[in-house]
């Protein structure tokens, strides 16, 4: 950022990281990456929409209970939900090969796939909790602590 011309008016630079506590403090000075936004795992409604998006182009039975599935996937990231649908699709493909005819993805496939997966956000949130509680310079991780206080993880 020091190497740019003096005229930076209208320039906005965004960055993303899963380890904000490892970012060199020089990057966090005013006028650089001076704001931190915490993007929490999707809530139940968002998980339902994410599941719907990943299922749209897949053959599946009518009436999948995405509300129930979204309740069962607390702590799942969007990538975790995509992996869930991929795993369920693999199970449907296995059934298709066994039966010799196309088997659409069913609630059973999704529930079975759910039994194989764990949310990846939980480890990150545990690590983030420790950094937010014990190494929070200037309240940079206040949003993380507020989220953990509200949702108990």
PDB file of C-alpha atoms in Angstrom:
ATOM      1  CA  UNK A   1       0.000   0.000   0.000  1.00  0.00           C
ATOM      2  CA  UNK A   2       2.976   2.278   0.474  1.00  0.00           C
ATOM      3  CA  UNK A   3       3.962   1.580  -3.137  1.00  0.00           C
ATOM      4  CA  UNK A   4       0.781   3.035  -4.662  1.00  0.00           C
ATOM      5  CA  UNK A   5       0.636   6.550  -5.999  1.00  0.00           C
ATOM      6  CA  UNK A   6      -0.530   9.203  -3.594  1.00  0.00           C
ATOM      7  CA  UNK A   7      -3.961   9.301  -5.223  1.00  0.00           C
ATOM      8  CA  UNK A   8      -5.757   6.340  -3.640  1.00  0.00           C
ATOM      9  CA  UNK A   9      -9.115   8.088  -3.533  1.00  0.00           C
ATOM     10  CA  UNK A  10     -11.889   5.585  -4.281  1.00  0.00           C
ATOM     11  CA  UNK A  11      -9.657   2.542  -3.828  1.00  0.00           C
ATOM     12  CA  UNK A  12     -11.008  -0.139  -1.536  1.00  0.00           C
ATOM     13  CA  UNK A  13      -8.956  -3.210  -0.766  1.00  0.00           C
ATOM     14  CA  UNK A  14     -10.579  -6.217   0.922  1.00  0.00           C
ATOM     15  CA  UNK A  15      -8.893  -9.280   2.316  1.00  0.00           C
ATOM     16  CA  UNK A  16     -10.136 -12.458   3.930  1.00  0.00           C
ATOM     17  CA  UNK A  17      -8.467 -14.831   6.344  1.00  0.00           C
ATOM     18  CA  UNK A  18      -9.379 -17.607   8.740  1.00  0.00           C
ATOM     19  CA  UNK A  19      -6.523 -16.567  11.034  1.00  0.00           C
ATOM     20  CA  UNK A  20      -6.887 -12.816  11.624  1.00  0.00           C
ATOM     21  CA  UNK A  21      -4.712 -13.049  14.762  1.00  0.00           C
ATOM     22  CA  UNK A  22      -1.762 -14.001  12.534  1.00  0.00           C
ATOM     23  CA  UNK A  23      -1.937 -10.882  10.372  1.00  0.00           C
ATOM     24  CA  UNK A  24       1.086  -8.626  10.884  1.00  0.00           C
ATOM     25  CA  UNK A  25       0.136  -5.589  12.944  1.00  0.00           C
ATOM     26  CA  UNK A  26       1.605  -3.269  10.298  1.00  0.00           C
ATOM     27  CA  UNK A  27      -1.223  -4.255   7.975  1.00  0.00           C
ATOM     28  CA  UNK A  28      -3.794  -3.295  10.614  1.00  0.00           C
ATOM     29  CA  UNK A  29      -2.798   0.346  11.010  1.00  0.00           C
ATOM     30  CA  UNK A  30      -5.285   3.075  10.103  1.00  0.00           C
ATOM     31  CA  UNK A  31      -5.602   3.512   6.371  1.00  0.00           C
ATOM     32  CA  UNK A  32      -4.664  -0.079   5.652  1.00  0.00           C
ATOM     33  CA  UNK A  33      -6.684  -3.127   6.748  1.00  0.00           C
ATOM     34  CA  UNK A  34      -8.058  -1.179   9.664  1.00  0.00           C
ATOM     35  CA  UNK A  35     -11.469  -2.854   9.972  1.00  0.00           C
ATOM     36  CA  UNK A  36     -12.236  -6.448  10.822  1.00  0.00           C
ATOM     37  CA  UNK A  37     -15.570  -8.037  10.005  1.00  0.00           C
ATOM     38  CA  UNK A  38     -16.547 -11.352  11.517  1.00  0.00           C
ATOM     39  CA  UNK A  39     -18.597 -13.545   9.193  1.00  0.00           C
ATOM     40  CA  UNK A  40     -20.262 -16.172  11.401  1.00  0.00           C
ATOM     41  CA  UNK A  41     -21.424 -19.597  10.252  1.00  0.00           C
ATOM     42  CA  UNK A  42     -24.794 -19.434   8.496  1.00  0.00           C
ATOM     43  CA  UNK A  43     -27.881 -19.433  10.700  1.00  0.00           C
ATOM     44  CA  UNK A  44     -30.711 -21.951  10.262  1.00  0.00           C
ATOM     45  CA  UNK A  45     -32.514 -19.955   7.569  1.00  0.00           C
ATOM     46  CA  UNK A  46     -29.301 -19.399   5.613  1.00  0.00           C
ATOM     47  CA  UNK A  47     -28.412 -23.107   5.865  1.00  0.00           C
ATOM     48  CA  UNK A  48     -31.819 -23.986   4.419  1.00  0.00           C
ATOM     49  CA  UNK A  49     -31.227 -21.667   1.451  1.00  0.00           C
ATOM     50  CA  UNK A  50     -27.688 -22.987   0.932  1.00  0.00           C
ATOM     51  CA  UNK A  51     -28.965 -26.571   0.929  1.00  0.00           C
ATOM     52  CA  UNK A  52     -31.686 -25.627  -1.551  1.00  0.00           C
ATOM     53  CA  UNK A  53     -29.113 -24.040  -3.870  1.00  0.00           C
ATOM     54  CA  UNK A  54     -26.882 -27.122  -3.795  1.00  0.00           C
ATOM     55  CA  UNK A  55     -29.828 -29.434  -4.426  1.00  0.00           C
ATOM     56  CA  UNK A  56     -31.349 -27.496  -7.353  1.00  0.00           C
ATOM     57  CA  UNK A  57     -29.382 -29.197 -10.109  1.00  0.00           C
ATOM     58  CA  UNK A  58     -29.494 -32.643  -8.505  1.00  0.00           C
ATOM     59  CA  UNK A  59     -32.194 -35.228  -9.032  1.00  0.00           C
ATOM     60  CA  UNK A  60     -33.941 -35.577  -5.681  1.00  0.00           C
ATOM     61  CA  UNK A  61     -37.269 -36.690  -4.333  1.00  0.00           C
ATOM     62  CA  UNK A  62     -39.982 -34.095  -3.898  1.00  0.00           C
ATOM     63  CA  UNK A  63     -40.661 -32.915  -0.392  1.00  0.00           C
ATOM     64  CA  UNK A  64     -37.175 -33.059   1.112  1.00  0.00           C
ATOM     65  CA  UNK A  65     -37.517 -31.568   4.582  1.00  0.00           C
ATOM     66  CA  UNK A  66     -34.859 -28.867   4.350  1.00  0.00           C
ATOM     67  CA  UNK A  67     -36.156 -27.155   7.495  1.00  0.00           C
ATOM     68  CA  UNK A  68     -35.409 -30.276   9.530  1.00  0.00           C
ATOM     69  CA  UNK A  69     -32.054 -30.765   7.808  1.00  0.00           C
ATOM     70  CA  UNK A  70     -31.087 -27.140   8.401  1.00  0.00           C
ATOM     71  CA  UNK A  71     -31.895 -27.591  12.122  1.00  0.00           C
ATOM     72  CA  UNK A  72     -29.615 -30.636  12.243  1.00  0.00           C
ATOM     73  CA  UNK A  73     -26.672 -28.816  10.649  1.00  0.00           C
ATOM     74  CA  UNK A  74     -25.961 -26.176  13.290  1.00  0.00           C
ATOM     75  CA  UNK A  75     -22.375 -25.002  12.955  1.00  0.00           C
ATOM     76  CA  UNK A  76     -22.037 -26.165   9.351  1.00  0.00           C
ATOM     77  CA  UNK A  77     -20.399 -23.740   6.938  1.00  0.00           C
ATOM     78  CA  UNK A  78     -21.552 -23.322   3.358  1.00  0.00           C
ATOM     79  CA  UNK A  79     -18.712 -25.626   2.283  1.00  0.00           C
ATOM     80  CA  UNK A  80     -19.792 -28.203   4.874  1.00  0.00           C
ATOM     81  CA  UNK A  81     -23.331 -28.119   3.455  1.00  0.00           C
ATOM     82  CA  UNK A  82     -22.004 -28.560  -0.064  1.00  0.00           C
ATOM     83  CA  UNK A  83     -20.005 -31.581   1.147  1.00  0.00           C
ATOM     84  CA  UNK A  84     -23.176 -32.966   2.739  1.00  0.00           C
ATOM     85  CA  UNK A  85     -25.045 -32.785  -0.570  1.00  0.00           C
ATOM     86  CA  UNK A  86     -22.055 -34.294  -2.425  1.00  0.00           C
ATOM     87  CA  UNK A  87     -21.905 -37.209   0.031  1.00  0.00           C
ATOM     88  CA  UNK A  88     -25.659 -37.775  -0.269  1.00  0.00           C
ATOM     89  CA  UNK A  89     -25.335 -37.688  -4.072  1.00  0.00           C
ATOM     90  CA  UNK A  90     -22.609 -40.340  -3.877  1.00  0.00           C
ATOM     91  CA  UNK A  91     -24.944 -42.522  -1.814  1.00  0.00           C
ATOM     92  CA  UNK A  92     -27.720 -42.051  -4.395  1.00  0.00           C
ATOM     93  CA  UNK A  93     -25.265 -43.001  -7.161  1.00  0.00           C
ATOM     94  CA  UNK A  94     -24.338 -46.171  -5.261  1.00  0.00           C
ATOM     95  CA  UNK A  95     -28.054 -47.047  -5.019  1.00  0.00           C
ATOM     96  CA  UNK A  96     -28.449 -46.294  -8.723  1.00  0.00           C
ATOM     97  CA  UNK A  97     -25.634 -48.688  -9.609  1.00  0.00           C
ATOM     98  CA  UNK A  98     -27.089 -51.410  -7.371  1.00  0.00           C
ATOM     99  CA  UNK A  99     -30.617 -51.106  -8.798  1.00  0.00           C
ATOM    100  CA  UNK A 100     -29.654 -50.453 -12.398  1.00  0.00           C
ATOM    101  CA  UNK A 101     -31.955 -47.426 -12.627  1.00  0.00           C
ATOM    102  CA  UNK A 102     -31.627 -43.819 -11.514  1.00  0.00           C
ATOM    103  CA  UNK A 103     -32.365 -43.313  -7.828  1.00  0.00           C
ATOM    104  CA  UNK A 104     -32.941 -39.674  -6.882  1.00  0.00           C
ATOM    105  CA  UNK A 105     -31.412 -38.296  -3.724  1.00  0.00           C
ATOM    106  CA  UNK A 106     -33.704 -38.921  -0.760  1.00  0.00           C
ATOM    107  CA  UNK A 107     -34.028 -37.799   2.829  1.00  0.00           C
ATOM    108  CA  UNK A 108     -32.422 -41.108   3.804  1.00  0.00           C
ATOM    109  CA  UNK A 109     -29.328 -40.283   1.715  1.00  0.00           C
ATOM    110  CA  UNK A 110     -29.039 -36.842   3.287  1.00  0.00           C
ATOM    111  CA  UNK A 111     -29.469 -38.175   6.832  1.00  0.00           C
ATOM    112  CA  UNK A 112     -26.966 -40.947   6.222  1.00  0.00           C
ATOM    113  CA  UNK A 113     -24.490 -38.431   4.799  1.00  0.00           C
ATOM    114  CA  UNK A 114     -25.072 -36.179   7.812  1.00  0.00           C
ATOM    115  CA  UNK A 115     -24.002 -39.041  10.067  1.00  0.00           C
ATOM    116  CA  UNK A 116     -20.636 -39.085   8.281  1.00  0.00           C
ATOM    117  CA  UNK A 117     -19.838 -35.361   8.554  1.00  0.00           C
ATOM    118  CA  UNK A 118     -19.027 -32.895  11.308  1.00  0.00           C
ATOM    119  CA  UNK A 119     -19.144 -29.099  11.126  1.00  0.00           C
ATOM    120  CA  UNK A 120     -15.711 -27.644  10.423  1.00  0.00           C
ATOM    121  CA  UNK A 121     -16.460 -24.318  12.115  1.00  0.00           C
ATOM    122  CA  UNK A 122     -16.354 -25.696  15.667  1.00  0.00           C
ATOM    123  CA  UNK A 123     -12.563 -26.085  15.823  1.00  0.00           C
ATOM    124  CA  UNK A 124     -12.109 -22.611  14.364  1.00  0.00           C
ATOM    125  CA  UNK A 125     -14.552 -21.085  16.849  1.00  0.00           C
ATOM    126  CA  UNK A 126     -12.691 -22.717  19.760  1.00  0.00           C
ATOM    127  CA  UNK A 127      -9.407 -21.275  18.539  1.00  0.00           C
ATOM    128  CA  UNK A 128     -11.038 -17.901  17.900  1.00  0.00           C
ATOM    129  CA  UNK A 129     -12.513 -17.898  21.421  1.00  0.00           C
ATOM    130  CA  UNK A 130      -9.051 -18.268  22.929  1.00  0.00           C
ATOM    131  CA  UNK A 131      -7.602 -15.464  20.825  1.00  0.00           C
ATOM    132  CA  UNK A 132     -10.593 -13.211  21.446  1.00  0.00           C
ATOM    133  CA  UNK A 133     -10.467 -13.725  25.207  1.00  0.00           C
ATOM    134  CA  UNK A 134      -6.741 -13.595  25.787  1.00  0.00           C
ATOM    135  CA  UNK A 135      -5.158 -11.655  22.926  1.00  0.00           C
ATOM    136  CA  UNK A 136      -7.792  -9.141  21.893  1.00  0.00           C
ATOM    137  CA  UNK A 137      -5.920  -5.956  21.155  1.00  0.00           C
ATOM    138  CA  UNK A 138      -8.368  -3.075  21.180  1.00  0.00           C
ATOM    139  CA  UNK A 139     -11.507  -5.212  20.962  1.00  0.00           C
ATOM    140  CA  UNK A 140     -10.782  -6.390  17.409  1.00  0.00           C
ATOM    141  CA  UNK A 141     -12.513  -9.743  18.084  1.00  0.00           C
ATOM    142  CA  UNK A 142     -15.472  -8.422  20.076  1.00  0.00           C
ATOM    143  CA  UNK A 143     -17.901  -9.703  17.408  1.00  0.00           C
ATOM    144  CA  UNK A 144     -16.526 -13.224  17.838  1.00  0.00           C
ATOM    145  CA  UNK A 145     -17.047 -13.111  21.600  1.00  0.00           C
ATOM    146  CA  UNK A 146     -20.552 -11.680  21.166  1.00  0.00           C
ATOM    147  CA  UNK A 147     -21.393 -14.490  18.737  1.00  0.00           C
ATOM    148  CA  UNK A 148     -20.021 -17.142  21.101  1.00  0.00           C
ATOM    149  CA  UNK A 149     -21.934 -15.644  24.040  1.00  0.00           C
ATOM    150  CA  UNK A 150     -25.193 -15.678  22.048  1.00  0.00           C
ATOM    151  CA  UNK A 151     -24.867 -19.130  20.530  1.00  0.00           C
ATOM    152  CA  UNK A 152     -22.885 -20.989  23.189  1.00  0.00           C
ATOM    153  CA  UNK A 153     -20.138 -22.492  21.029  1.00  0.00           C
TER     154      UNK A 153
END
